[in-house]
Amino acid sequence: SINAEYMGKHIHDAIQKADLEDAEAMKRFASQKDKSERFLQDNLEKQDECWRKIQDLERQLQKLGTERFEEIKRRIEENDREEKRKVEYQQFLEVVSQHKKLLELTVYNCDVALRCIGLVEEMVAECTSAIKARHDKTNQELEELTLDVHKEYLEFFRMLYLALGNLKKKKKKKKKTLR
């Protein structure tokens, strides 16, 4: 009976110990389950946050992609404008170069014309001077000839006047002798 009592006590202790261990195990399980539930909830919230971030990042990627597309489009248009400007500038330089050559030729022709005008003026001045000298000489010669002719006429007139005087004398003499 001691043995049965001892055994009964031992079983009873074993049951109490098992009950305690079971209670502790249930407590640990419940604690672990609560911890696991909190972990799973936290994990789910973190996943939801990550998905929100992923969606936000996708929106940002889409926005950045659109901005990049717009920038590339703007840059292509800018490159096209720059190329057009360069072509127009080259055309401008070619036109200016042609006009510059024509203007330089015009200026050269004007210089040549001015030199020619100067030479013509010089020639005209020399010709005018020569014509004036010739005119003056011719006038002087004409004056001398006119003077000589006048002298001859005067001489002839004197001779005729003297002859007339002589004839008058002779006529008077003849009249006297005839009377």
Coordinates of C-alpha atoms in Angstrom, one line a residue, residues 4-82:
A4 CA 0.4 2.1 -4.1
E5 CA 0.3 5.3 -2.2
Y6 CA 3.8 6.2 -3.4
M7 CA 2.7 5.3 -6.9
G8 CA -0.5 7.2 -6.6
K9 CA 1.5 10.2 -5.4
H10 CA 4.0 9.7 -8.1
I11 CA 1.3 9.5 -10.7
H12 CA -0.4 12.4 -9.2
D13 CA 2.9 14.4 -9.2
A14 CA 3.5 13.2 -12.7
I15 CA 0.0 14.4 -13.7
Q16 CA 0.6 17.7 -12.0
K17 CA 3.9 18.0 -13.6
A18 CA 2.4 17.1 -17.0
D19 CA -0.5 19.6 -16.3
L20 CA 2.1 22.3 -15.5
E21 CA 4.2 21.4 -18.5
D22 CA 1.0 21.3 -20.6
A23 CA -0.1 24.7 -19.3
E24 CA 3.4 26.1 -19.9
A25 CA 3.5 24.5 -23.4
M26 CA 0.0 25.9 -24.1
K27 CA 1.2 29.3 -22.7
R28 CA 4.3 29.1 -24.9
F29 CA 2.2 28.0 -27.8
A30 CA -0.2 30.8 -27.3
S31 CA 2.6 33.3 -26.8
Q32 CA 4.3 31.9 -29.9
K33 CA 1.0 32.0 -31.8
D34 CA 0.4 35.6 -30.7
K35 CA 4.0 36.5 -31.6
S36 CA 3.5 34.7 -35.0
E37 CA 0.2 36.5 -35.5
R38 CA 1.9 39.8 -34.8
F39 CA 4.8 38.9 -37.1
L40 CA 2.4 37.8 -39.8
Q41 CA 0.3 40.9 -39.4
D42 CA 3.5 43.1 -39.4
N43 CA 4.8 41.1 -42.4
L44 CA 1.5 41.6 -44.2
E45 CA 1.5 45.3 -43.5
K46 CA 5.2 45.5 -44.6
Q47 CA 4.2 43.6 -47.8
D48 CA 1.3 46.0 -48.4
E49 CA 3.7 48.9 -47.8
C50 CA 6.1 47.4 -50.3
W51 CA 3.3 46.9 -52.8
R52 CA 2.3 50.6 -52.3
K53 CA 5.9 51.6 -52.8
I54 CA 6.2 49.4 -55.9
Q55 CA 3.0 51.0 -57.3
D56 CA 4.4 54.4 -56.4
L57 CA 7.7 53.5 -58.0
E58 CA 5.9 52.2 -61.0
R59 CA 4.0 55.6 -61.2
Q60 CA 7.4 57.4 -60.7
L61 CA 9.0 55.2 -63.4
Q62 CA 6.1 55.9 -65.8
K63 CA 6.3 59.6 -65.0
L64 CA 10.1 59.6 -65.4
G65 CA 9.7 57.6 -68.7
T66 CA 7.2 60.2 -69.9
E67 CA 9.5 63.1 -68.8
R68 CA 12.4 61.4 -70.6
F69 CA 10.4 60.9 -73.7
E70 CA 9.4 64.6 -73.6
E71 CA 13.0 65.7 -73.0
I72 CA 14.3 63.5 -75.9
K73 CA 11.5 64.8 -78.1
R74 CA 12.4 68.4 -77.1
R75 CA 16.1 67.7 -77.7
I76 CA 15.4 66.2 -81.1
E77 CA 13.4 69.3 -82.0
E78 CA 16.2 71.5 -80.6
N79 CA 18.8 69.5 -82.6
D80 CA 16.6 69.9 -85.7
R81 CA 16.4 73.7 -85.1
E82 CA 20.1 73.9 -84.5

